[in-house]
Each structure stands twice: as C-alpha cells, then as structure tokens.
Coordinates of C-alpha atoms and ligand atoms in Angstrom, one line a residue:
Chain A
X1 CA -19.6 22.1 -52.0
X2 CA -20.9 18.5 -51.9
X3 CA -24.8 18.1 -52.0
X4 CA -26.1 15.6 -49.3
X5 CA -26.9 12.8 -51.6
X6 CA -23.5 12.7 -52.4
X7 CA -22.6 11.3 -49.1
X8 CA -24.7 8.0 -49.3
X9 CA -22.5 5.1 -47.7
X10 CA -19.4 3.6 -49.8
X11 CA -19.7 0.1 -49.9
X12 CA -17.4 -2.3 -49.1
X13 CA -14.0 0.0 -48.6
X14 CA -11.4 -1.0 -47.4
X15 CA -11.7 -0.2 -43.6
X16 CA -15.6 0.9 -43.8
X17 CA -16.9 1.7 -40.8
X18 CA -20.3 0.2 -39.1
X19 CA -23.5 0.8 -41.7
X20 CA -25.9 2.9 -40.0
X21 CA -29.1 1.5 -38.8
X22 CA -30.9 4.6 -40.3
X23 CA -33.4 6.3 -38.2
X24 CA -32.5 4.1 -35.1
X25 CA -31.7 6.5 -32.0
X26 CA -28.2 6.4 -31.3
X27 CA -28.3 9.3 -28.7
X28 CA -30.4 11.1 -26.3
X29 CA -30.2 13.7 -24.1
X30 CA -33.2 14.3 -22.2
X31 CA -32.9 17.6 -19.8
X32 CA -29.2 17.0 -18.9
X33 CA -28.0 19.4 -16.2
X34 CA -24.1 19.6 -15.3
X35 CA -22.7 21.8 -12.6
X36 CA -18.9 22.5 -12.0
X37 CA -19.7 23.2 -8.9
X38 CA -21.6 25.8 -8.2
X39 CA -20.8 26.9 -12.0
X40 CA -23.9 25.6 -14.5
X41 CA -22.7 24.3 -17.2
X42 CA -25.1 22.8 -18.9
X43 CA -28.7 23.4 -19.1
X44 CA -31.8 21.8 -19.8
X45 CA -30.0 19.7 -23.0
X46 CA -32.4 17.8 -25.1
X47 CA -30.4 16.5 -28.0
X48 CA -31.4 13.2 -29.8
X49 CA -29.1 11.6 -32.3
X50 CA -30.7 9.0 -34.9
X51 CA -27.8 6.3 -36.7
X52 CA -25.6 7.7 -39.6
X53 CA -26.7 11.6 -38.3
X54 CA -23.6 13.9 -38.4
X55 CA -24.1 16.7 -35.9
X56 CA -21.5 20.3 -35.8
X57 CA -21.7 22.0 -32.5
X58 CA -20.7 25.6 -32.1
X59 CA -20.5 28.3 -30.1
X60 CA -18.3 30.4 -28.1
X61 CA -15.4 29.6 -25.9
X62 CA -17.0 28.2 -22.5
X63 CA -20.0 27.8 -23.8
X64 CA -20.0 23.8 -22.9
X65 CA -19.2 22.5 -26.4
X66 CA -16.8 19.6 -24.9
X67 CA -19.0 19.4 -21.2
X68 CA -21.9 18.3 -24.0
X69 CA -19.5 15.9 -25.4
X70 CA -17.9 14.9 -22.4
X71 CA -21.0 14.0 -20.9
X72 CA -21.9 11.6 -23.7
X73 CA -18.6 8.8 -22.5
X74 CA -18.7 9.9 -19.2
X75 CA -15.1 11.7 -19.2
X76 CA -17.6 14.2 -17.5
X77 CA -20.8 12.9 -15.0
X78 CA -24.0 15.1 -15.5
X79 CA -26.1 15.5 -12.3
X80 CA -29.0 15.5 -14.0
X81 CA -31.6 14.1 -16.8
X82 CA -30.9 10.9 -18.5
X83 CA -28.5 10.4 -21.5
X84 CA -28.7 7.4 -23.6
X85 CA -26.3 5.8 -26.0
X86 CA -27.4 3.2 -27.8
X87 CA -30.0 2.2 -25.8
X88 CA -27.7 2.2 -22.8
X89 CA -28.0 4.7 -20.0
X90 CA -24.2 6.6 -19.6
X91 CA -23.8 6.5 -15.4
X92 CA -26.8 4.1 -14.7
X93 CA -23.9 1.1 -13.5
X94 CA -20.3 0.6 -14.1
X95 CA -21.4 -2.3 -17.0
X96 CA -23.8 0.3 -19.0
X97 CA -20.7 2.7 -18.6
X98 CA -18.1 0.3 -20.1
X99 CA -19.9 -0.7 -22.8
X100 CA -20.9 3.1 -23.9
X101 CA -17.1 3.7 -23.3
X102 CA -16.8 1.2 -26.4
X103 CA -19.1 2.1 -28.3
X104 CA -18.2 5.7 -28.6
X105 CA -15.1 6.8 -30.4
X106 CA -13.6 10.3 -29.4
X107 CA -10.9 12.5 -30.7
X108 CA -9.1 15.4 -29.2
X109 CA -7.7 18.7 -30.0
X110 CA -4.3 17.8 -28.3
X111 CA -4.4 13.9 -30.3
X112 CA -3.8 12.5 -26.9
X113 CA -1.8 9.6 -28.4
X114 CA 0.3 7.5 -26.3
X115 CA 3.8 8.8 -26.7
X116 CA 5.9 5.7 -24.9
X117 CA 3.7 3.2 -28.2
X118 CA 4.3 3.0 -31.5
X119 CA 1.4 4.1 -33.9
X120 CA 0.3 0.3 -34.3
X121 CA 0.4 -0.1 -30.5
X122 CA -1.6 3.0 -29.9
X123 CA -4.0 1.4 -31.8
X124 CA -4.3 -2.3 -31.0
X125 CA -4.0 -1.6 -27.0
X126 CA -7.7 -0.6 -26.3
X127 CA -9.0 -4.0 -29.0
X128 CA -6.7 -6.2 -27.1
X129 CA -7.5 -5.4 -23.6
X130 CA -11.4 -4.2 -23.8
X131 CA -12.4 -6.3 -26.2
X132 CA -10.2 -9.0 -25.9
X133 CA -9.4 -9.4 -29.5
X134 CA -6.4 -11.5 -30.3
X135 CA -2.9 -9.6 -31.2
X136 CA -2.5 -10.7 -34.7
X137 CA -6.0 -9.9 -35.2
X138 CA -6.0 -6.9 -33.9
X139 CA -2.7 -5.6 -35.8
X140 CA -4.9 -6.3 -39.0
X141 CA -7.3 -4.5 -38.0
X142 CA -5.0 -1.5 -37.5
X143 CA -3.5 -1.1 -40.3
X144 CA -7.1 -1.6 -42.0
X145 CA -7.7 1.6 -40.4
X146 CA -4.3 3.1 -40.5
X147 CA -5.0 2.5 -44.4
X148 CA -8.2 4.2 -43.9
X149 CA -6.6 7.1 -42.8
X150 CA -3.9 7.1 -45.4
X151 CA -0.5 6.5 -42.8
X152 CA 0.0 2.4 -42.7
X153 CA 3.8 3.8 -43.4
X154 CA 4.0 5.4 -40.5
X155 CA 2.9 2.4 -38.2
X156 CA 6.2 1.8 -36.4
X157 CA 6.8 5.7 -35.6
X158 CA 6.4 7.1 -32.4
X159 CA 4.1 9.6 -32.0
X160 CA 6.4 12.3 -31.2
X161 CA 8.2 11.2 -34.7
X162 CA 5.0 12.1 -36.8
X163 CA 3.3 15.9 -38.3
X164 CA 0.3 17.0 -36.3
X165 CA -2.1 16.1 -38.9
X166 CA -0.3 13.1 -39.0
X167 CA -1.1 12.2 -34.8
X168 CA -4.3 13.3 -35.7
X169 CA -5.3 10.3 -38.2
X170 CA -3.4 8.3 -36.1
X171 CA -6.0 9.5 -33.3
X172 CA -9.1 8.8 -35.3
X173 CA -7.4 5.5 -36.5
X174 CA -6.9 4.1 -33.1
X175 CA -10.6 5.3 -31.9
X176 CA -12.0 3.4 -35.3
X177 CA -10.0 -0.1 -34.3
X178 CA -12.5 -0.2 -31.2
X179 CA -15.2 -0.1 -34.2
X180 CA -17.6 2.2 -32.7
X181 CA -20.9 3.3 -33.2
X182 CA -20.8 6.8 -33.0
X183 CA -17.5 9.1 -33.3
X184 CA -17.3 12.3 -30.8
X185 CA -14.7 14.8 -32.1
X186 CA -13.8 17.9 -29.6
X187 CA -12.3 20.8 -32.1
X188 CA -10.1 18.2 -33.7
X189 CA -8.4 20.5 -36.2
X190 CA -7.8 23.8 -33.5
X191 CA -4.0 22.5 -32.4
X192 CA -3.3 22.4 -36.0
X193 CA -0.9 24.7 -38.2
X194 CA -3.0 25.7 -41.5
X195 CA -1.9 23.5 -43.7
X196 CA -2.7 20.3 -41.7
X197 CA -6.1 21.0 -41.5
X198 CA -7.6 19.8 -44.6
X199 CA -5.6 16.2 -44.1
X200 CA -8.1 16.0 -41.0
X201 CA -11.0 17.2 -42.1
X202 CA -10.5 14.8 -45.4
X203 CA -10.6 11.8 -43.1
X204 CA -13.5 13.2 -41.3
X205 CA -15.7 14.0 -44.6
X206 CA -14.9 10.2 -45.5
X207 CA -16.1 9.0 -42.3
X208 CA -19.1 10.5 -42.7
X209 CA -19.6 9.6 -46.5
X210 CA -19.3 6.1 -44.9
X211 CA -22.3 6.6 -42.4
X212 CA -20.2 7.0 -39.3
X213 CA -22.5 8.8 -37.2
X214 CA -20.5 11.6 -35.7
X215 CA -21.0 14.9 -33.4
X216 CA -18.4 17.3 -34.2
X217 CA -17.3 20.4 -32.3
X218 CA -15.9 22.3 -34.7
X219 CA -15.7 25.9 -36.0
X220 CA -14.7 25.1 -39.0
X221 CA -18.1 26.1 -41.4
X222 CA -17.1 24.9 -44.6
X223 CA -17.1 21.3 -42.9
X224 CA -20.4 21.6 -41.4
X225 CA -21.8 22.6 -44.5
X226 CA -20.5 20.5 -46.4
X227 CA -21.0 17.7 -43.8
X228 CA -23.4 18.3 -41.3
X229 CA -27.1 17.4 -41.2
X230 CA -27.8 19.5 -38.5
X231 CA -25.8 22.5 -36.7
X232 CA -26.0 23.2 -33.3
X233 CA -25.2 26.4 -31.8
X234 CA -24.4 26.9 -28.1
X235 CA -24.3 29.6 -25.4
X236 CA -23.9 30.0 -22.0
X237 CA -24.7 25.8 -21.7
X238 CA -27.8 25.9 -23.5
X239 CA -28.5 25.0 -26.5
X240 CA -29.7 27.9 -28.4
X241 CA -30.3 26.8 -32.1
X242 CA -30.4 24.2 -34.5
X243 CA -31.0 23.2 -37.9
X244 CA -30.3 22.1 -41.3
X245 CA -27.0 23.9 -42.2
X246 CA -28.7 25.4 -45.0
X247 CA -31.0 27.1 -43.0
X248 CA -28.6 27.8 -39.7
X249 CA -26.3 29.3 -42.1
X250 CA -28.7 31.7 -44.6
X251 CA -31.3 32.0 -41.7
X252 CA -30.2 31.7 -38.4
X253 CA -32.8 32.9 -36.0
X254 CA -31.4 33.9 -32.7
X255 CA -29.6 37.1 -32.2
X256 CA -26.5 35.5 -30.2
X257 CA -26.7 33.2 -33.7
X258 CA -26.2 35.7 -35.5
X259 CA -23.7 37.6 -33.6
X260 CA -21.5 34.5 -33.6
X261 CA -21.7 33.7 -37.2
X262 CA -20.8 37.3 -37.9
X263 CA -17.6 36.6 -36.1
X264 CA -16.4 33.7 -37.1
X265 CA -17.3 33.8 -40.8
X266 CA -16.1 37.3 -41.0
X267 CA -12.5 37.1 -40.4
Chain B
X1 CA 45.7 0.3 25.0
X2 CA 45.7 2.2 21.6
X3 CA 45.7 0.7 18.7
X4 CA 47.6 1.5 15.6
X5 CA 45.3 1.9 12.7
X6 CA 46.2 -0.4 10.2
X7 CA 45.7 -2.5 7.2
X8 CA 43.4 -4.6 9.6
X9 CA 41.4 -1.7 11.3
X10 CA 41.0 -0.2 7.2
X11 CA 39.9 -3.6 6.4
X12 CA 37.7 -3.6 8.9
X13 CA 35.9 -0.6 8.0
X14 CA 35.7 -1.6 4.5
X15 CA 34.2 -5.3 5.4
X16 CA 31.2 -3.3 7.3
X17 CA 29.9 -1.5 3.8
X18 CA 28.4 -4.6 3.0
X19 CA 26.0 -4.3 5.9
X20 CA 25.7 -0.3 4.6
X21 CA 25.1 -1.9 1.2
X22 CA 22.6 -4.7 2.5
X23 CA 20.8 -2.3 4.8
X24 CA 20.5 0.1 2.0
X25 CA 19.1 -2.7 -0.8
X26 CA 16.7 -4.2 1.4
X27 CA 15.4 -0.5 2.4
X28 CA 14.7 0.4 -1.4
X29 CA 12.8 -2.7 -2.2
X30 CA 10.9 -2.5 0.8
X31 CA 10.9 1.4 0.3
X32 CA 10.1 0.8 -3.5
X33 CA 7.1 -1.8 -2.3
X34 CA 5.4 0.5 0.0
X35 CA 6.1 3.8 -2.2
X36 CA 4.4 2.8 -5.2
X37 CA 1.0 1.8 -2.8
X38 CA 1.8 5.1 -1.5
X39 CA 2.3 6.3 -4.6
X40 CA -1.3 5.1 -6.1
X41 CA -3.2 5.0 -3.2
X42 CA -2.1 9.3 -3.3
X43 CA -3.7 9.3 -6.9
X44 CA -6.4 7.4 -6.3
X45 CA -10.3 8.2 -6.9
X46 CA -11.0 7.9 -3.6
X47 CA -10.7 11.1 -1.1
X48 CA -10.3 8.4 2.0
X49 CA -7.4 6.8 0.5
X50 CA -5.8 10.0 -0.6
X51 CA -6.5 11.0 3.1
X52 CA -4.5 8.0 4.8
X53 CA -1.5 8.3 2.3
X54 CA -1.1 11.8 3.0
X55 CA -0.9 11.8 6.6
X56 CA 1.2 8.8 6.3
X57 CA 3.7 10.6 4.3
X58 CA 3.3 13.9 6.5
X59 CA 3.8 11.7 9.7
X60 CA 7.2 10.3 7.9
X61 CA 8.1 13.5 6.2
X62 CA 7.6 15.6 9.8
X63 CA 9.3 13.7 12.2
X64 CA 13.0 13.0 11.8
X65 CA 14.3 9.5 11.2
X66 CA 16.4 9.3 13.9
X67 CA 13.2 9.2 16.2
X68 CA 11.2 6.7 13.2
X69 CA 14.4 3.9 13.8
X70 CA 13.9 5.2 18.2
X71 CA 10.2 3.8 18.0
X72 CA 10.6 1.5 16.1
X73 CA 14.0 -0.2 17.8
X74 CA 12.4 0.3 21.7
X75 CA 9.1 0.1 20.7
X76 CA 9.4 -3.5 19.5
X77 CA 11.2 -4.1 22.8
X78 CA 8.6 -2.5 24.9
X79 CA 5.6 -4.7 23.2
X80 CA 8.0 -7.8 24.2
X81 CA 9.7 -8.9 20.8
X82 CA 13.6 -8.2 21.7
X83 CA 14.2 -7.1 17.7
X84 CA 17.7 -7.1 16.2
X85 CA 19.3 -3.7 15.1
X86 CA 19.4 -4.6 11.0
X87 CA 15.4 -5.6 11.4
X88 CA 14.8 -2.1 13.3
X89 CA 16.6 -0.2 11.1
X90 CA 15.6 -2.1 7.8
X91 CA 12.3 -1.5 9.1
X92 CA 12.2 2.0 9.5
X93 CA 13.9 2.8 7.1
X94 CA 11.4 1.0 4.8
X95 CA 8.7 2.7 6.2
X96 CA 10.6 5.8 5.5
X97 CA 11.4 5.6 2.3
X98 CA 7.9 4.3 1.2
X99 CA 6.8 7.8 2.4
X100 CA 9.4 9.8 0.3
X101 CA 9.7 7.7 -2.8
X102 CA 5.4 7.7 -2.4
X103 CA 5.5 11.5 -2.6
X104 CA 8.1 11.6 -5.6
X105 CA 6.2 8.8 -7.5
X106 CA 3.0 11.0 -6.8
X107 CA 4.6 13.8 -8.7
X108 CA 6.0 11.5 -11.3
X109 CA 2.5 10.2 -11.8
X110 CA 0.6 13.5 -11.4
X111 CA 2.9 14.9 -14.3
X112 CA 1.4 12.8 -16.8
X113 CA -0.8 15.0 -18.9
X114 CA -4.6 15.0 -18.6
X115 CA -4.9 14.2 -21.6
X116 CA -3.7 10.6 -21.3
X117 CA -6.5 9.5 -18.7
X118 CA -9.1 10.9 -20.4
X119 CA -7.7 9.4 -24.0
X120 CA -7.4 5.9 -22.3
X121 CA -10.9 6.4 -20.7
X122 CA -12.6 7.3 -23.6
X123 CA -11.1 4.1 -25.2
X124 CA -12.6 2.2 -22.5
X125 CA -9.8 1.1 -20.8
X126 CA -9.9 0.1 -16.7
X127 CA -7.7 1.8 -14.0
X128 CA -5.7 -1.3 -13.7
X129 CA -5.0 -1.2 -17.9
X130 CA -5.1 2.5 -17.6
X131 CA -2.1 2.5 -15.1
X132 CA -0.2 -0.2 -16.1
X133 CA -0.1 0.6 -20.4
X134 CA -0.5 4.2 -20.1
X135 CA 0.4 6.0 -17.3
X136 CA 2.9 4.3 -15.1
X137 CA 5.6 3.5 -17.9
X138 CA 5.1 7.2 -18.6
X139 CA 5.7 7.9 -15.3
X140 CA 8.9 5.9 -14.9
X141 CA 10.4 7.7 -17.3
X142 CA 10.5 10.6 -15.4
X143 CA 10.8 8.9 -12.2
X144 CA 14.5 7.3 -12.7
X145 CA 16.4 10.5 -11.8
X146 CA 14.4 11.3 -8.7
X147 CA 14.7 8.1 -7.3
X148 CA 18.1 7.4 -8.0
X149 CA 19.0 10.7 -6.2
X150 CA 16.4 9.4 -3.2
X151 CA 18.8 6.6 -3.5
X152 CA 22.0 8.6 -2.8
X153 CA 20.3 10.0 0.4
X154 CA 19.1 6.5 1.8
X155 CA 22.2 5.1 1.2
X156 CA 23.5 7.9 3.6
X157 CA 21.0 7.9 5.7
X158 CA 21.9 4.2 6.6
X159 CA 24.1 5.8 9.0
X160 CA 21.6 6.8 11.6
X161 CA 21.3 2.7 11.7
X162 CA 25.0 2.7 14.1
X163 CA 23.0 4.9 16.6
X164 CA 20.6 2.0 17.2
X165 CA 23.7 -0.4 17.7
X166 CA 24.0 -1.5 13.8
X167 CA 27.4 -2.6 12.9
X168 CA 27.3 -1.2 9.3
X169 CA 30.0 1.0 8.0
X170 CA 29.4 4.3 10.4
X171 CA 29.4 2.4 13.6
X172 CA 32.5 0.7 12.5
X173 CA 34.3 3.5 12.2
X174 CA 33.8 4.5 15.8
X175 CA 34.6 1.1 16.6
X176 CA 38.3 1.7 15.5
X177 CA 37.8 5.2 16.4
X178 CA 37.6 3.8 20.4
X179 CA 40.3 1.9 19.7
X180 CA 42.9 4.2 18.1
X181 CA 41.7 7.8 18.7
X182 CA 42.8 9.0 15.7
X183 CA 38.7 10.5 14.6
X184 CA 40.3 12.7 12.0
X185 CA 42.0 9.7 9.8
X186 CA 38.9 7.0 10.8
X187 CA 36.0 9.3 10.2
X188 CA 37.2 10.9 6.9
X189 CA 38.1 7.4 5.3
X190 CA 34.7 6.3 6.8
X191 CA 33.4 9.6 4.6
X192 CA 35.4 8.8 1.8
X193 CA 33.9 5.7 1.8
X194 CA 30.4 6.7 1.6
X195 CA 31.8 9.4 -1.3
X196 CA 32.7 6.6 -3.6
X197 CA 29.5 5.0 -2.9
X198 CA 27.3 7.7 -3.9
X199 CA 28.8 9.7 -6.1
X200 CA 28.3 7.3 -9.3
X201 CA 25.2 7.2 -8.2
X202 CA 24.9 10.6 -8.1
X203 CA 26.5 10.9 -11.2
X204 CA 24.2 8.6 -12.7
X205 CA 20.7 10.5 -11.8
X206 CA 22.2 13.7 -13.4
X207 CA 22.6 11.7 -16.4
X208 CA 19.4 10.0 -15.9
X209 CA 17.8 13.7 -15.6
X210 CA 19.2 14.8 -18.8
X211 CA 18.4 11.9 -20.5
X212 CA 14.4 11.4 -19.2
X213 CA 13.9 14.9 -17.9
X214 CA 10.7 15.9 -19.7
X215 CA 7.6 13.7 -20.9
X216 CA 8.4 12.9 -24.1
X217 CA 5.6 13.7 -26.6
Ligands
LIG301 N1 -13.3 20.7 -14.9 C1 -13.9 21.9 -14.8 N2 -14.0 22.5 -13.6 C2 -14.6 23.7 -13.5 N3 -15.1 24.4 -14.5 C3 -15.0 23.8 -15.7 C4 -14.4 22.5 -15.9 N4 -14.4 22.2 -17.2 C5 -15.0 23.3 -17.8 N5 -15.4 24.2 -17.0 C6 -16.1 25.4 -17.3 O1 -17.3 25.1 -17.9 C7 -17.6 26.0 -19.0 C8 -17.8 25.2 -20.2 O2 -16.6 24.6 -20.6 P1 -16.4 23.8 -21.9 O3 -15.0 23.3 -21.9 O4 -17.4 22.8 -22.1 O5 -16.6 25.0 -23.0 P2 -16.3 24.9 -24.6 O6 -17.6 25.4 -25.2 O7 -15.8 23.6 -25.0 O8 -15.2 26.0 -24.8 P3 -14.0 26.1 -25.7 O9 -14.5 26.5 -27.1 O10 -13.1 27.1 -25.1 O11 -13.4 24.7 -25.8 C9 -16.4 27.0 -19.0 O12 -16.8 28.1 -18.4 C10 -15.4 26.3 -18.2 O13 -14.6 27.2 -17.6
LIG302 MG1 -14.0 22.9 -25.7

C-alpha cells in the first residue's frame, strides 16, 4: 500500500496531465435533487471537490453512483440545486454546458469507443472538432497520451481488434487528449475479465500520482485506499458517508456503511 | 387487327425499362432526400418534430400507394397545374419512399448503442458532429441491406405508375397486350423482366446483410 505522500505530482512526464491548482474548487454540488420521474434519485447532494482531490464513490446497485456522476457533464439534467465545475454552472446556458463538457473527462464501464475509428481517430476526433486543434497537432497529442497509457502500438487497430483492458486505456487516452480538468470514471474496471483489471487501475493510480483530480465510482477498495483522499458511500440517492479512507475503512460510522463494507470486502 | 408479337413488340417492351429504371432512380434520391430528414427529424430531441415525422410516415405507411400517385396525379389537376404522369408518379413515389426508407433509417439509427451518444457527449461533441462522426456512419452500416431490399420493392412498385397513364415497362406491356392478345406470353416476359431487375439486387442485400448485419464492436 502506497502512503499519500507518495502520490505528490511527477514532473514533467511524458503525457502529464494538467498540475492542480491545489485547494481551488473544482466542483460543487450544492443540494442537487434529480427525479426519474416520479422516481428520486438523488437527494439533497452537497459534494465539493477542491483541484488534484481524488474522490471513490460507492454504494449499492441503484443507489445513484453514475446519476451523481452523470449530473456533473450533464449526460443527466438535475432539477434541482446548483452544480458547479470550475466555476461554471452545468445547465445554466448551452455555452457554460459546452465548455464543462470539455473540461470534464469521463470513462465508462462498456469503453464506449468508437468502433467504425481507429484508436488514433477515437482520439483526435473530439480535439479536432471541439477544440479546433489542427490534425497533425492533434495526432501528437494522441499518441502522447496513448504513450501515457502504454498502447501507441496499437494506434492503427480498431477497437473491436484490441483486449478489454486494452479499449479501456484507449478510453481514458482519448478522454485525456481533450486535456481536462477533472476525470469522472463510472465503474471502469466492472466489464472487465480478472486479469485486465490491474492494467486499468495502473493507469488510473498514475493519473492520480500526476494530480489529475478524479471522482471514481468504483468498488474496487484496494484502489480507494491506496488512492482516494476521500470515500464516499451512497444509498438510496443520498449520500450517507464520507471520509478519509483510513477512517471510512477502520471506522465507518453508519450502519448501511457498515453493512455494505461487510459485503463487498467479505467475498 | 391483331398483331403478331414480335422482335418489335419484345423490343418494345424492353425500350420502356428505361422509364421503370428512370422512374425508379429519381424515386430513391428523392426517397433517400426526404428519408434521411425523416429519418432525423424521428430521432430528434424535440417531441414536436418526432410528432410530425410520425404521422407523416403513418399517413404514407396507412394508405396504399395506389391512392398517394391518385391524389397526387388529379389532385395537381384539380388545383389547375395539368402535371405529366412521370412527375405524379416520381412525386409520389418520392414522398413514399421518404416515409419507408425514414422509418428503416430510424431503426438503423436507433440501433446504435447508448453508449455512443453519451461517449460523444461527454467529449463535448455537437449533434451535428455527433451524427455525422459517430452515429450515422454507424448507422449506414447496418442500413445497406434494408435499403437495398426497399430498393427491390420500389423498383416494383413503379408499376402502379402505368395506372396513372405512365408509359414505363408495365403499361407497355398492355400496350402490346391490346394489340396481340396473347396476356399470357406479354405479361410473363413483362415479369421476367422485372425478375432480372431485382433479383441481383436482391441477391445483393442478402449479401449486404451477411456482410454488415450486426454493429460491429
Ligand atoms: N434513465 C433512467 N430512467 C429511469 N430511472 C433511472 C434511469 N437511470 C437510472 N435510473 C434509476 O435511478 C436509480 C439510480 O441509478 P444509478 O444508475 O445512478 O445507480 P448506480 O448507483 O450507478 O447503480 P449501479 O451500481 O447498478 O450502476 C436506479 O434505481 C435506476 O433504476
Ligand atoms: Mg452505475
């Protein structure tokens, strides 16, 4: 297990992402409310993120992990409360919207790469046509983060042609190209066979050595302990807990907590 | 008098399946033009827009064509215009097959995985983007077969144009039918004819199937 000060940023990798602007809020989530319709899915979330923090949600299955996520890039609209990237409110107007769309990274469970482009395609589309960057320029770019992930020999493949740990570094890769401030990763290691896993959660751990700040839902513990600064634990769209992992982990005061710990760690 | 069929009456029929084959092409552009509006205007964010495609494409799926090429034909006579049958005809059966292939492109698009909006979303990309990178090349590929087969049936249904007074290749076959009363030998060369039209193309979306049928991941 890696102690925190271990993780301080690497400077000047190849492929670094963004230094954090410590302490500076990069998120905030002030009494959110989102209904499926008639279904409440989440409630009363406060959640503020400061630059370079790495969050691990958890919680059971429908518990609004990815609606929490979701919310932050719009993929999902909350109906109420205010959420904030960056300064910029998510769903104030279409501009606000496009510009937390690029400044927020996100990585599925299913990859969600784009099967008909080639890995180095995948990844220069979004530079090229939201931020307008030039092709050559944004090839280099790619393969700086294809590098980063440890597959620039797989940049001519297809998707379909690649492992699943393989599509997902190719995922992260293409959502670092649009060099983003914070990274939102929705059970990115679930859709994967065992022994894929660690490849993933590798990349992640870098990222977050490098200062990337980053909200993970994952169930994988030994990742948010190693990683995390702060857990988050989730039930019925509220957010029940929080803390240090040290202290969610050894201490964890809430009974459904506790419950939930129990399972997962226990099997 | 009755004619003999002959080399000149076969000829005949044979010089009418360009006006099948021109009828036909200038159906499925048109067809192609209005389906893929149909086709995005079904898909679209907004309920109003899905609203008006829909009952466009249930007014065009409901009602047979016959009647469509009827109104149209003696409708633009009524309102004044005198219209020529291949106009009519191209007409209707334009804004016939923008109803069908708009339903099949629908599908084609609607078969896309999730996955691919929200991934293209999340990057920041715009509907336009969105459609034309992501989700339309996508849906192409499973929209060859389909539409070839839609193909097959226009190119048949280009028929229903002789009722409306369109010499193309049906209407010339009861031409020489009036002429030499022999319906059994004109109307199954006239058939024939419309076989070896269609079934390459047939042919051609079953290979098209096998080859795109699934989303490749
Ligand atoms: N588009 C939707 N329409 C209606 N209900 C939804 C929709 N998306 C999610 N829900 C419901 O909202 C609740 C929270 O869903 P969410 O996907 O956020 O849970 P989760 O914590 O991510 O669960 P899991 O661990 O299974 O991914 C669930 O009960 C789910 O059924
Ligand atoms: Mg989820």
């Amino acid at each position: 297990m890696t102690s925190p000060a271990s993780l301080s940023p690497a400077s000047g990798a190849a492929g670094s992402v963004r230094p954090p602007e410590s302490g500076a809020v990069m998120i905030r989530m002030e009494k959110v409310e989102k209904w499926y319709g008639t279904y409440h899915a989440l409630q009363d979330i406060n959640l503020t993120v400061t630059a370079g923090e790495r969050i691990v949600i958890c919680g059971p299955s429908g518990s609004g992990k990815s609606t929490l996520i979701r919310c932050i890039n719009a993929l999902e609209h909350h109906q109420g409360g205010r959420i904030e990237v960056d300064g910029t409110e998510v769903g104030a107007s279409s501009k606000g919207l496009d510009k937390v769309r690029a400044e927020v990274g996100m990585v599925f469970q299913s990859f969600n790469l784009f099967p008909h482009l080639t890995v180095l395609q995948n990844c220069t589309l979004a530079p090229r046509k939201v931020r307008g960057i030039a092709p050559k320029e944004a090839e280099a770019i790619a393969m700086k983060y294809l590098e980063r992930v440890r597959i620039p020999e797989q940049a001519n493949k297809y998707p379909g042609q690649l492992s699943g740990g393989q599509q997902q570094r190719v995922a992260i890769a293409r959502a670092l190209c649009m060099n983003p401030k914070v990274m939102l990763f929705d059970e990115p290691t679930s859709a994967l066979d065992p022994e894929m896993v660690k490849e993933v959660l590798d990349t992640m751990i870098s990222l977050a050595q490098d200062g990337m700040t980053m909200i993970c839902v994952t169930h994988e513990m030994g990742f948010a302990r190693q990683v995390a600064d702060r857990v988050i634990f989730m039930d019925k769209g509220e957010i029940v807990e929080q803390g240090p992992p040290e202290t969610f982990f050894a201490n964890p005061a809430n009974e459904r907590t506790r419950t939930f710990l129990g399972q997962i760690l226990h099997h | 008098m009755i004619r003999q069929f002959t080399s000149a009456e076969f000829l005949f029929l044979l010089m009418a399946v360009r006006w099948t084959l021109l009828l036909s092409a200038i159906a499925f552009v048109g067809g192609a033009l209005g389906g893929v509006l149909v086709a995005l205007a079904r898909t679209s964010p907004y309920a109003w827009l899905r609203a008006v495609a829909g009952t466009y494409i249930q007014i065009f799926q409901g009602t047979p064509l016959l009647m469509q090429l009827f109104l149209v034909f003696f409708g633009a006579t009524m309102l004044g215009g005198g219209i020529d049958p291949l106009t009519a005809a191209a007409i209707g059966l334009t804004l016939n097959g923008a109803a069908f292939l708009g339903e099949i492109w629908r599908g084609c698009i609607q078969a896309i995985p999730k996955g691919q909006w929200e991934a293209s979303t999340a990057l920041g990309l715009h509907y336009v983007t969105r459609m034309r990178e992501i989700i339309l090349p996508q849906a192409a590929k499973i929209a060859v077969a389909p539409t070839v087969g839609f193909l097959v049936l226009l190119v048949k249904s280009t028929s229903l144009a002789s009722i409306i007074g369109f010499v193309e290749l049906t209407r010339a076959g009861q031409i020489v039918n009036n002429a030499t009363f022999r319906p059994f030998l004109v109307f199954g060369i006239v058939a024939a004819i419309y076989f070896v039209l269609c079934w390459p193309l047939s042919l051609y979306s079953r290979h098209l199937e096998k080859k795109f049928g699934t989303v490749s991941r």
